[in-house]
Coordinates of C-alpha atoms and ligand atoms in Angstrom, one line a residue:
M1 CA -78.8 -136.6 -42.7
S2 CA -78.5 -136.7 -46.5
H3 CA -81.4 -137.2 -48.9
A4 CA -79.8 -140.5 -49.8
Q5 CA -80.0 -141.8 -46.2
T6 CA -83.6 -140.7 -45.6
A7 CA -84.9 -141.0 -49.2
R8 CA -87.7 -143.3 -48.2
S9 CA -89.2 -141.4 -45.2
V10 CA -88.6 -138.1 -46.9
N11 CA -90.6 -139.4 -49.9
Q12 CA -93.4 -140.3 -47.5
D13 CA -93.2 -137.1 -45.6
F14 CA -93.4 -135.1 -48.8
W15 CA -96.4 -137.1 -49.9
S16 CA -98.2 -136.5 -46.5
F17 CA -97.5 -132.8 -46.9
C18 CA -98.7 -132.9 -50.5
L19 CA -101.8 -134.7 -49.6
S20 CA -102.8 -132.3 -46.9
R21 CA -102.2 -129.3 -49.1
L22 CA -104.0 -130.7 -52.1
E23 CA -106.9 -131.8 -49.9
Q24 CA -107.3 -128.2 -49.0
E25 CA -107.0 -126.9 -52.5
L26 CA -109.1 -129.4 -54.5
P27 CA -112.8 -130.3 -54.3
A28 CA -113.1 -133.4 -52.2
Q29 CA -114.2 -135.6 -55.1
Q30 CA -111.2 -134.7 -57.3
F31 CA -108.9 -135.2 -54.4
N32 CA -110.4 -138.5 -53.5
T33 CA -110.5 -139.8 -57.0
W34 CA -107.2 -138.8 -58.4
I35 CA -104.8 -137.8 -55.7
K36 CA -105.6 -140.3 -53.0
A37 CA -105.3 -143.0 -55.5
L38 CA -101.6 -142.3 -55.8
A39 CA -98.9 -143.7 -53.6
A40 CA -95.4 -142.5 -52.9
R41 CA -93.0 -145.3 -53.6
E42 CA -89.6 -146.0 -52.2
A43 CA -87.1 -143.8 -54.1
D44 CA -83.7 -145.1 -55.0
A45 CA -81.0 -143.4 -53.0
A46 CA -80.3 -140.1 -54.7
D47 CA -78.7 -136.8 -53.7
E48 CA -81.3 -134.7 -55.4
P49 CA -84.9 -134.8 -54.3
R50 CA -86.7 -137.4 -56.4
I51 CA -90.2 -138.5 -55.9
E52 CA -91.8 -141.6 -57.3
L53 CA -95.5 -141.7 -57.5
Q54 CA -97.4 -144.8 -58.4
A55 CA -100.8 -144.6 -60.0
P56 CA -103.1 -147.7 -59.8
N57 CA -103.8 -147.7 -63.6
R58 CA -103.1 -145.8 -66.8
F59 CA -106.2 -143.6 -66.6
V60 CA -105.3 -142.2 -63.3
L61 CA -101.7 -141.8 -64.3
Q62 CA -102.7 -139.9 -67.5
W63 CA -105.2 -137.7 -65.7
V64 CA -102.8 -136.8 -62.9
R65 CA -100.1 -136.0 -65.4
E66 CA -102.3 -133.6 -67.3
R67 CA -104.0 -131.9 -64.4
Y68 CA -102.0 -132.1 -61.2
L69 CA -98.4 -132.8 -61.9
R70 CA -97.3 -129.2 -62.2
R71 CA -98.9 -128.4 -58.8
I72 CA -97.3 -131.4 -57.2
G73 CA -94.0 -130.1 -58.6
E74 CA -94.7 -126.6 -57.0
L75 CA -95.4 -128.2 -53.7
G76 CA -92.2 -130.2 -54.0
A77 CA -90.3 -126.9 -54.5
E78 CA -91.9 -125.6 -51.4
F79 CA -91.1 -128.7 -49.4
F80 CA -87.5 -129.3 -50.6
G81 CA -86.4 -125.8 -51.4
S82 CA -85.9 -126.8 -55.1
E83 CA -88.2 -128.5 -57.6
P84 CA -87.8 -132.3 -57.2
Q85 CA -87.7 -134.7 -60.0
I86 CA -91.1 -136.4 -60.1
E87 CA -91.8 -139.7 -61.8
L88 CA -95.2 -141.1 -62.4
A89 CA -95.3 -144.9 -62.8
L90 CA -97.6 -147.8 -62.9
P91 CA -97.1 -150.7 -60.4
P92 CA -94.8 -153.3 -61.7
A93 CA -96.7 -156.2 -63.3
G94 CA -97.5 -158.8 -60.7
G95 CA -95.5 -156.9 -58.1
P96 CA -96.5 -155.8 -54.7
R97 CA -99.2 -153.2 -54.2
P98 CA -97.9 -149.7 -53.4
A99 CA -96.1 -149.7 -50.1
V100 CA -96.9 -146.2 -49.0
S101 CA -100.5 -145.7 -49.8
P102 CA -103.5 -144.2 -48.3
K103 CA -106.4 -146.6 -48.3
P104 CA -107.6 -147.6 -51.8
V105 CA -110.2 -145.2 -53.1
A106 CA -113.3 -145.9 -55.0
G107 CA -112.6 -143.5 -57.8
A108 CA -109.4 -145.3 -58.6
V109 CA -110.9 -148.6 -59.2
Q110 CA -113.9 -147.1 -60.8
A111 CA -111.7 -145.2 -63.2
A112 CA -110.2 -148.4 -64.5
S113 CA -113.5 -150.0 -65.3
K114 CA -115.6 -147.0 -66.3
P115 CA -115.6 -145.6 -69.8
V116 CA -113.2 -142.7 -70.2
P117 CA -115.0 -139.5 -69.4
A118 CA -115.7 -137.4 -72.5
D119 CA -113.2 -134.7 -71.5
M120 CA -110.4 -137.0 -70.6
P121 CA -107.5 -137.0 -73.0
A122 CA -106.9 -140.2 -75.0
A123 CA -103.8 -142.0 -73.9
A124 CA -100.8 -140.8 -75.9
P125 CA -98.0 -143.2 -76.6
G126 CA -94.7 -142.3 -74.9
I127 CA -96.2 -140.3 -72.1
I128 CA -96.5 -143.1 -69.6
I129 CA -93.5 -143.9 -67.6
G130 CA -93.5 -147.4 -66.1
Q131 CA -94.7 -150.8 -67.0
P132 CA -98.0 -152.1 -68.4
E133 CA -101.0 -151.9 -66.1
P134 CA -101.4 -155.2 -64.2
E135 CA -104.8 -156.8 -63.8
P136 CA -106.3 -155.3 -60.7
V137 CA -106.4 -157.7 -57.8
I138 CA -109.7 -157.0 -56.0
S139 CA -112.2 -159.3 -54.3
A140 CA -115.9 -159.2 -54.8
A141 CA -116.4 -157.8 -51.3
D142 CA -113.8 -155.1 -51.9
L143 CA -115.6 -154.2 -55.2
A144 CA -119.0 -154.0 -53.5
Y145 CA -117.5 -151.7 -50.9
E146 CA -115.7 -149.6 -53.5
K147 CA -119.0 -149.0 -55.2
T148 CA -120.3 -147.3 -52.1
R149 CA -117.5 -144.7 -52.6
L150 CA -117.1 -144.7 -48.8
N151 CA -113.8 -143.7 -47.3
P152 CA -112.9 -146.5 -44.8
D153 CA -110.9 -144.1 -42.6
F154 CA -114.0 -142.0 -41.8
T155 CA -115.8 -143.9 -39.1
F156 CA -117.4 -143.0 -35.8
D157 CA -114.3 -144.4 -34.1
T158 CA -112.0 -142.0 -35.7
L159 CA -114.4 -139.0 -35.2
V160 CA -113.5 -137.1 -32.1
T161 CA -116.6 -135.9 -30.2
G162 CA -117.1 -132.7 -28.3
R163 CA -119.6 -129.9 -27.8
A164 CA -119.1 -128.8 -31.4
N165 CA -120.5 -132.0 -32.9
D166 CA -122.1 -134.1 -30.2
L167 CA -125.7 -133.5 -31.3
A168 CA -124.8 -134.2 -34.9
R169 CA -122.9 -137.3 -34.0
A170 CA -125.7 -138.6 -31.8
A171 CA -128.2 -138.0 -34.6
A172 CA -125.9 -139.7 -37.1
M173 CA -125.5 -142.8 -34.9
Q174 CA -129.2 -143.0 -34.5
V175 CA -129.7 -142.9 -38.3
A176 CA -127.0 -145.5 -38.8
Q177 CA -128.7 -147.8 -36.3
N178 CA -132.2 -147.3 -37.8
P179 CA -131.8 -146.1 -41.4
G180 CA -135.0 -144.9 -43.0
T181 CA -137.0 -144.9 -39.8
S182 CA -135.5 -142.3 -37.5
Y183 CA -134.7 -138.9 -39.0
N184 CA -135.2 -138.7 -42.8
P185 CA -133.5 -136.8 -44.2
L186 CA -130.7 -136.1 -41.8
F187 CA -129.4 -132.7 -42.8
V188 CA -126.0 -131.8 -41.4
Y189 CA -124.6 -128.3 -41.9
G190 CA -121.5 -126.4 -40.8
G191 CA -118.5 -124.4 -42.0
V192 CA -115.7 -125.7 -44.2
G193 CA -113.5 -128.5 -43.0
L194 CA -115.5 -129.3 -39.8
G195 CA -116.1 -133.0 -40.4
K196 CA -119.4 -133.1 -42.2
T197 CA -118.0 -135.4 -44.9
H198 CA -116.3 -137.5 -42.2
L199 CA -119.7 -137.8 -40.3
I200 CA -121.7 -139.0 -43.3
H201 CA -119.1 -141.5 -44.3
A202 CA -119.2 -142.8 -40.7
I203 CA -122.9 -143.3 -41.2
G204 CA -122.3 -145.2 -44.4
N205 CA -119.5 -147.3 -42.9
A206 CA -121.6 -148.2 -39.8
V207 CA -124.6 -149.2 -42.0
Y208 CA -122.3 -151.2 -44.2
K209 CA -120.7 -153.0 -41.3
H210 CA -124.1 -154.0 -39.9
N211 CA -125.4 -155.0 -43.3
P212 CA -122.9 -155.4 -46.2
R213 CA -125.8 -156.1 -48.5
A214 CA -127.3 -152.6 -48.1
V215 CA -127.0 -150.6 -51.3
I216 CA -125.2 -147.5 -50.2
R217 CA -123.8 -144.6 -52.2
Y218 CA -121.8 -141.6 -51.2
V219 CA -122.0 -138.9 -53.8
H220 CA -120.7 -135.4 -53.9
V221 CA -123.2 -133.0 -55.5
E222 CA -120.9 -132.3 -58.4
D223 CA -120.8 -136.0 -59.2
Y224 CA -124.5 -136.2 -59.0
Y225 CA -124.7 -133.3 -61.4
A226 CA -122.2 -135.1 -63.7
D227 CA -124.4 -138.2 -63.6
V228 CA -127.4 -136.1 -64.6
V229 CA -125.5 -134.6 -67.5
R230 CA -124.3 -138.0 -68.6
A231 CA -127.8 -139.4 -68.4
Y232 CA -129.0 -136.5 -70.5
Q233 CA -126.3 -136.8 -73.1
Q234 CA -126.6 -140.6 -73.4
K235 CA -130.4 -140.5 -73.1
S236 CA -130.2 -143.0 -70.2
F237 CA -132.4 -141.3 -67.7
D238 CA -134.3 -144.5 -67.0
A239 CA -131.1 -146.2 -65.9
F240 CA -130.1 -143.2 -63.9
K241 CA -133.5 -143.1 -62.1
R242 CA -133.5 -146.8 -61.5
Y243 CA -130.0 -146.6 -59.9
Y244 CA -130.7 -143.8 -57.5
R245 CA -134.1 -145.2 -56.5
S246 CA -132.6 -148.6 -55.8
L247 CA -130.4 -147.2 -53.0
D248 CA -131.0 -148.1 -49.3
L249 CA -128.8 -145.2 -48.2
L250 CA -128.0 -142.1 -50.2
L251 CA -125.3 -139.8 -48.7
I252 CA -125.1 -136.6 -50.6
D253 CA -122.4 -134.1 -49.8
D254 CA -122.2 -130.3 -50.2
I255 CA -125.8 -129.7 -51.4
Q256 CA -125.1 -125.9 -51.6
F257 CA -123.5 -126.7 -55.0
F258 CA -126.9 -127.5 -56.4
N259 CA -127.5 -123.8 -56.8
N260 CA -129.4 -123.0 -59.9
K261 CA -128.8 -126.4 -61.5
N262 CA -132.4 -126.8 -62.3
R263 CA -132.5 -130.1 -64.1
T264 CA -130.3 -131.6 -61.4
Q265 CA -132.6 -130.3 -58.7
E266 CA -135.6 -131.7 -60.5
E267 CA -134.1 -135.1 -60.7
F268 CA -133.0 -135.0 -57.1
F269 CA -136.5 -133.9 -56.0
H270 CA -138.0 -137.1 -57.6
A271 CA -135.3 -139.3 -56.3
F272 CA -135.8 -137.8 -52.8
N273 CA -139.5 -138.5 -52.9
A274 CA -139.1 -142.0 -54.2
L275 CA -136.5 -142.9 -51.5
T276 CA -138.3 -141.3 -48.6
E277 CA -141.6 -142.9 -49.6
A278 CA -139.8 -146.3 -49.7
R279 CA -138.4 -145.5 -46.2
K280 CA -134.8 -145.4 -47.6
Q281 CA -132.4 -143.1 -45.8
I282 CA -131.1 -139.9 -47.1
V283 CA -128.3 -137.9 -45.4
I284 CA -127.4 -134.4 -46.7
T285 CA -124.5 -132.1 -45.9
C286 CA -124.4 -128.4 -46.6
D287 CA -122.3 -125.4 -45.6
T288 CA -125.4 -123.5 -44.4
Y289 CA -128.8 -123.9 -42.9
P290 CA -131.4 -125.1 -45.5
K291 CA -133.3 -121.8 -45.8
D292 CA -130.0 -119.9 -46.5
I293 CA -129.0 -122.0 -49.5
Q294 CA -128.8 -119.8 -52.5
G295 CA -130.6 -120.9 -55.7
L296 CA -132.3 -123.9 -54.3
E297 CA -136.0 -124.6 -55.1
D298 CA -138.4 -124.0 -52.2
R299 CA -139.9 -127.5 -52.6
L300 CA -136.5 -129.0 -51.9
I301 CA -135.9 -126.7 -48.9
S302 CA -139.2 -127.6 -47.4
R303 CA -138.5 -131.3 -47.8
F304 CA -135.2 -130.9 -46.0
D305 CA -137.3 -129.8 -43.0
W306 CA -139.1 -133.1 -42.9
G307 CA -136.3 -134.8 -40.9
L308 CA -133.7 -133.4 -38.6
T309 CA -131.3 -130.6 -39.2
V310 CA -128.1 -130.5 -37.1
Q311 CA -125.2 -128.2 -37.0
I312 CA -121.5 -128.9 -36.6
E313 CA -119.7 -126.0 -35.0
P314 CA -116.0 -125.2 -35.0
P315 CA -114.3 -127.3 -32.2
E316 CA -113.2 -125.7 -29.0
L317 CA -109.6 -125.8 -27.9
E318 CA -109.7 -129.1 -26.0
M319 CA -111.5 -130.8 -28.8
R320 CA -108.9 -129.5 -31.3
V321 CA -106.2 -130.9 -29.1
A322 CA -108.0 -134.3 -28.9
I323 CA -108.4 -134.3 -32.7
L324 CA -104.7 -133.7 -33.2
K325 CA -103.9 -136.5 -30.8
K326 CA -106.1 -138.8 -32.7
K327 CA -104.6 -137.8 -36.0
A328 CA -101.1 -138.3 -34.6
E329 CA -102.1 -141.7 -33.4
A330 CA -103.3 -142.6 -37.0
L331 CA -99.9 -141.3 -38.3
R332 CA -98.2 -143.4 -35.6
V333 CA -96.3 -140.5 -34.1
A334 CA -96.1 -139.3 -30.6
V335 CA -97.1 -135.7 -30.1
D336 CA -96.8 -134.2 -26.7
D337 CA -99.5 -131.9 -25.2
D338 CA -97.4 -128.8 -25.6
V339 CA -97.1 -129.4 -29.4
A340 CA -100.7 -130.2 -29.8
F341 CA -101.7 -127.1 -27.8
L342 CA -99.4 -124.9 -29.9
I343 CA -101.1 -126.1 -33.1
A344 CA -104.6 -126.1 -31.7
K345 CA -104.3 -122.5 -30.3
N346 CA -103.2 -121.2 -33.6
L347 CA -105.6 -123.0 -36.0
R348 CA -109.1 -122.6 -34.8
S349 CA -111.7 -122.7 -37.4
N350 CA -110.9 -125.6 -39.7
V351 CA -110.0 -129.1 -38.8
R352 CA -108.5 -129.7 -42.2
E353 CA -106.0 -126.9 -41.6
L354 CA -105.3 -128.4 -38.2
E355 CA -104.4 -131.7 -39.8
G356 CA -102.3 -129.9 -42.4
A357 CA -100.3 -128.2 -39.7
L358 CA -99.7 -131.5 -37.9
N359 CA -98.5 -133.1 -41.1
K360 CA -96.2 -130.2 -41.7
V361 CA -94.6 -130.6 -38.3
V362 CA -94.2 -134.4 -38.7
A363 CA -92.7 -134.0 -42.2
Y364 CA -90.4 -131.2 -41.0
A365 CA -89.2 -133.3 -38.1
R366 CA -88.5 -136.3 -40.2
F367 CA -86.9 -134.4 -43.0
H368 CA -84.4 -132.8 -40.5
G369 CA -83.9 -136.1 -38.7
R370 CA -85.3 -134.7 -35.4
G371 CA -87.9 -135.7 -32.9
I372 CA -91.2 -133.9 -32.6
S373 CA -90.7 -131.2 -30.0
L374 CA -92.2 -127.8 -29.3
E375 CA -89.1 -126.2 -30.8
V376 CA -89.4 -128.2 -34.0
A377 CA -93.1 -127.4 -34.2
K378 CA -92.4 -123.7 -33.9
E379 CA -89.8 -123.8 -36.6
A380 CA -92.1 -125.9 -38.9
L381 CA -95.0 -123.6 -38.4
K382 CA -93.0 -120.3 -38.3
D383 CA -94.9 -118.5 -41.1
L384 CA -98.3 -119.6 -39.9
L385 CA -97.6 -118.6 -36.3
N386 CA -96.3 -115.2 -37.3
A387 CA -99.4 -114.6 -39.4
H388 CA -101.8 -115.6 -36.6
N389 CA -100.0 -113.9 -33.8
R390 CA -100.1 -110.7 -35.7
Q391 CA -103.8 -111.0 -36.2
L392 CA -105.3 -111.0 -32.8
T393 CA -104.4 -109.2 -29.6
I394 CA -106.0 -109.4 -26.3
E395 CA -106.8 -105.7 -26.4
H396 CA -108.7 -106.2 -29.6
I397 CA -110.7 -109.0 -28.0
Q398 CA -111.5 -106.9 -25.0
K399 CA -112.5 -103.9 -27.1
T400 CA -114.7 -106.0 -29.4
V401 CA -116.5 -107.7 -26.5
A402 CA -116.9 -104.5 -24.6
D403 CA -118.5 -102.9 -27.8
Y404 CA -120.7 -105.9 -28.3
Y405 CA -122.1 -105.8 -24.7
K406 CA -122.0 -102.0 -24.6
I407 CA -119.8 -101.8 -21.6
K408 CA -116.6 -99.8 -21.0
V409 CA -113.2 -101.4 -22.0
A410 CA -112.1 -100.4 -18.5
D411 CA -114.6 -102.9 -17.1
M412 CA -112.5 -105.7 -18.5
H413 CA -109.8 -104.7 -16.0
S414 CA -112.0 -103.5 -13.2
K415 CA -112.9 -105.5 -10.0
K416 CA -116.6 -104.9 -10.5
R417 CA -118.5 -108.2 -10.1
T418 CA -122.0 -107.2 -11.2
R419 CA -123.4 -109.7 -13.8
V420 CA -123.6 -107.0 -16.5
V421 CA -119.8 -106.6 -16.6
A422 CA -118.7 -109.9 -15.1
R423 CA -120.2 -112.1 -17.8
P424 CA -118.8 -110.2 -20.7
R425 CA -115.4 -110.3 -19.0
Q426 CA -115.7 -114.0 -18.7
V427 CA -116.7 -114.3 -22.4
A428 CA -113.6 -112.2 -23.3
M429 CA -111.4 -114.5 -21.2
W430 CA -112.9 -117.5 -22.9
L431 CA -112.2 -115.9 -26.3
A432 CA -108.7 -115.0 -25.3
K433 CA -108.0 -118.6 -24.4
E434 CA -109.6 -119.9 -27.5
L435 CA -108.3 -117.5 -30.0
T436 CA -104.8 -116.5 -28.9
P437 CA -101.8 -118.6 -28.0
M438 CA -101.6 -116.8 -24.6
S439 CA -101.2 -118.8 -21.4
L440 CA -103.8 -118.6 -18.6
P441 CA -101.5 -116.5 -16.3
A442 CA -100.8 -114.1 -19.2
I443 CA -104.5 -113.8 -19.9
G444 CA -105.2 -113.2 -16.1
D445 CA -102.6 -110.4 -16.2
A446 CA -104.2 -108.7 -19.1
F447 CA -107.5 -108.7 -17.2
G448 CA -106.4 -106.4 -14.4
G449 CA -103.9 -108.8 -12.9
R450 CA -106.2 -111.7 -12.1
D451 CA -105.0 -115.1 -11.1
H452 CA -104.9 -117.9 -13.7
T453 CA -107.5 -119.9 -11.7
T454 CA -110.0 -117.0 -12.3
V455 CA -109.4 -117.4 -16.0
L456 CA -109.8 -121.1 -15.8
H457 CA -113.1 -120.7 -13.8
A458 CA -114.3 -118.2 -16.4
C459 CA -113.6 -120.5 -19.3
R460 CA -115.3 -123.4 -17.6
T461 CA -118.3 -121.3 -16.7
I462 CA -118.7 -120.1 -20.3
T463 CA -118.3 -123.6 -21.8
E464 CA -120.9 -125.0 -19.4
L465 CA -123.4 -122.1 -19.8
R466 CA -123.3 -122.3 -23.5
L467 CA -124.9 -125.7 -23.4
G468 CA -128.1 -124.4 -21.9
D469 CA -128.1 -120.7 -22.6
Q470 CA -128.9 -120.1 -26.3
Q471 CA -128.4 -116.3 -26.1
L472 CA -125.0 -116.7 -24.6
N473 CA -124.1 -119.4 -27.2
H474 CA -125.2 -117.1 -29.9
D475 CA -123.1 -114.2 -28.5
V476 CA -120.0 -116.3 -28.3
H477 CA -120.6 -117.6 -31.8
V478 CA -121.0 -114.1 -33.3
L479 CA -118.0 -112.7 -31.4
T480 CA -115.8 -115.7 -32.5
Q481 CA -116.8 -115.1 -36.1
V482 CA -116.2 -111.3 -35.9
L483 CA -112.8 -111.8 -34.2
R484 CA -111.7 -114.4 -36.7
G485 CA -112.5 -112.0 -39.5
Ligands
LIG501 N1 -114.3 -134.3 -34.9 C1 -113.4 -134.8 -35.8 N2 -112.6 -135.8 -35.4 C2 -111.6 -136.3 -36.2 N3 -111.3 -135.8 -37.4 C3 -112.1 -134.7 -37.8 C4 -113.1 -134.2 -37.0 N4 -113.7 -133.2 -37.7 C5 -113.0 -133.1 -38.9 N5 -112.1 -134.0 -39.0 C6 -111.1 -134.2 -40.1 O1 -111.0 -133.0 -40.8 C7 -110.8 -133.2 -42.1 C8 -111.9 -132.4 -42.9 O2 -113.2 -132.9 -42.5 P1 -114.3 -133.1 -43.6 O3 -113.8 -133.2 -45.0 O4 -115.3 -134.1 -43.1 O5 -115.0 -131.6 -43.5 P2 -116.2 -131.0 -44.2 O6 -117.0 -130.3 -43.2 O7 -116.9 -132.0 -45.1 O8 -115.5 -129.9 -45.2 P3 -116.0 -129.2 -46.6 O9 -117.0 -128.2 -46.2 O10 -114.8 -128.7 -47.1 O11 -116.6 -130.3 -47.4 C9 -111.0 -134.7 -42.4 O12 -109.7 -135.3 -42.5 C10 -111.7 -135.2 -41.1 O13 -111.3 -136.5 -40.8

């Protein structure tokens, strides 16, 4: 199929690919404000790759052009094999809103009405391609929602639940049902790309749904910091304080970036006290446990202990598959189990990467005019699969587990059934299933020619035991981290 025939879907596919890559590369706030505000428009038929990106207004257009256009071009070269022609445009005056667009994002609308940030270049004549910016068409309800900065896609419905996040999700739902009166603050921590942001947006969306009048604000710590700096420069601390203390629900993301920003911490400390005293809800996310946050004042750390601290762990294989299925559903594509398992087996520690791989497979299939099959998925993810398969062998897992439990590697293959060797062997099987693309029979073979049902039993036993046995859970966690490197 030629580019001309598939220009529209290829444009969309490239943009999905681009979104998933830029989401991994950029801080969430930058991504949400500038990149998600763009939409890939239908391209006119052309033999050369040509992308048309529509910005909602001239500020976004200018900003993207200055900061991100080159990177989008590079991603285009990766996707198409040669650098595509990229056009940035404004929507036609009075014309339809962008056809291929992620949901509208708060930053985009805000950018149109807010004063231009101090470091934003002034609009230069002749740079903007396209027609004059139309009046934004937005209802009062939309505007109220936009001000929360919530992402409408991140809800409890779209969040897949599993052992890795069930406690965090239950606590979040409790908070959403009784804001300010259950756990305050709710402190959610976990590794990169595991759904912390998704979860706190879900709280915000649930509270908003129940009470659209609630004053809700999602803020990334870097934006909170920027607000403090602006208040300082403009001598508008009173307004700043009034605003943050007027909230019913403050969702603050990635608190680890507060490190050593003393004035910001001071302001947050006072806002925190005022809000909790008024029984207004605060939800915080972080990449570590409160006591491990570097450069954070003790008085803040101790306040984070007032409420409930919950962890989100990396999802297990079945949950990763379920997430992929859910994401495929949202993309309106059918993905068979074998494809989902292939991706889930090879990408284990970060849901964002999991999504990126799915997008890549979908885009690759569309670009080549093929259906999504195991073969297509393997081709699309060739580089990634090679890299992962090289990394981890079953022998390495067996040796690492044997060292950890101080047993002999030979015990991994032996018939001995005493607890002291049987449990580590089961742990090693579980890890092999989680961390390698090997099938159950192949894993059984590698453990002294055992049957695949033995491997399945071992995996189920470990999954169940982890729920109640903290020591075992800790062992599995540590071993997973060590093996993932
Ligand atoms: N359990 C889940 N169900 C569905 N989607 C999920 C789940 N966990 C994560 N995701 C998706 O993975 C992507 C990354 O999640 P998110 O941005 O919430 O991670 P994070 O923990 O906040 O990462 P970071 O540490 O980089 O801020 C999002 O698209 C999110 O929807």
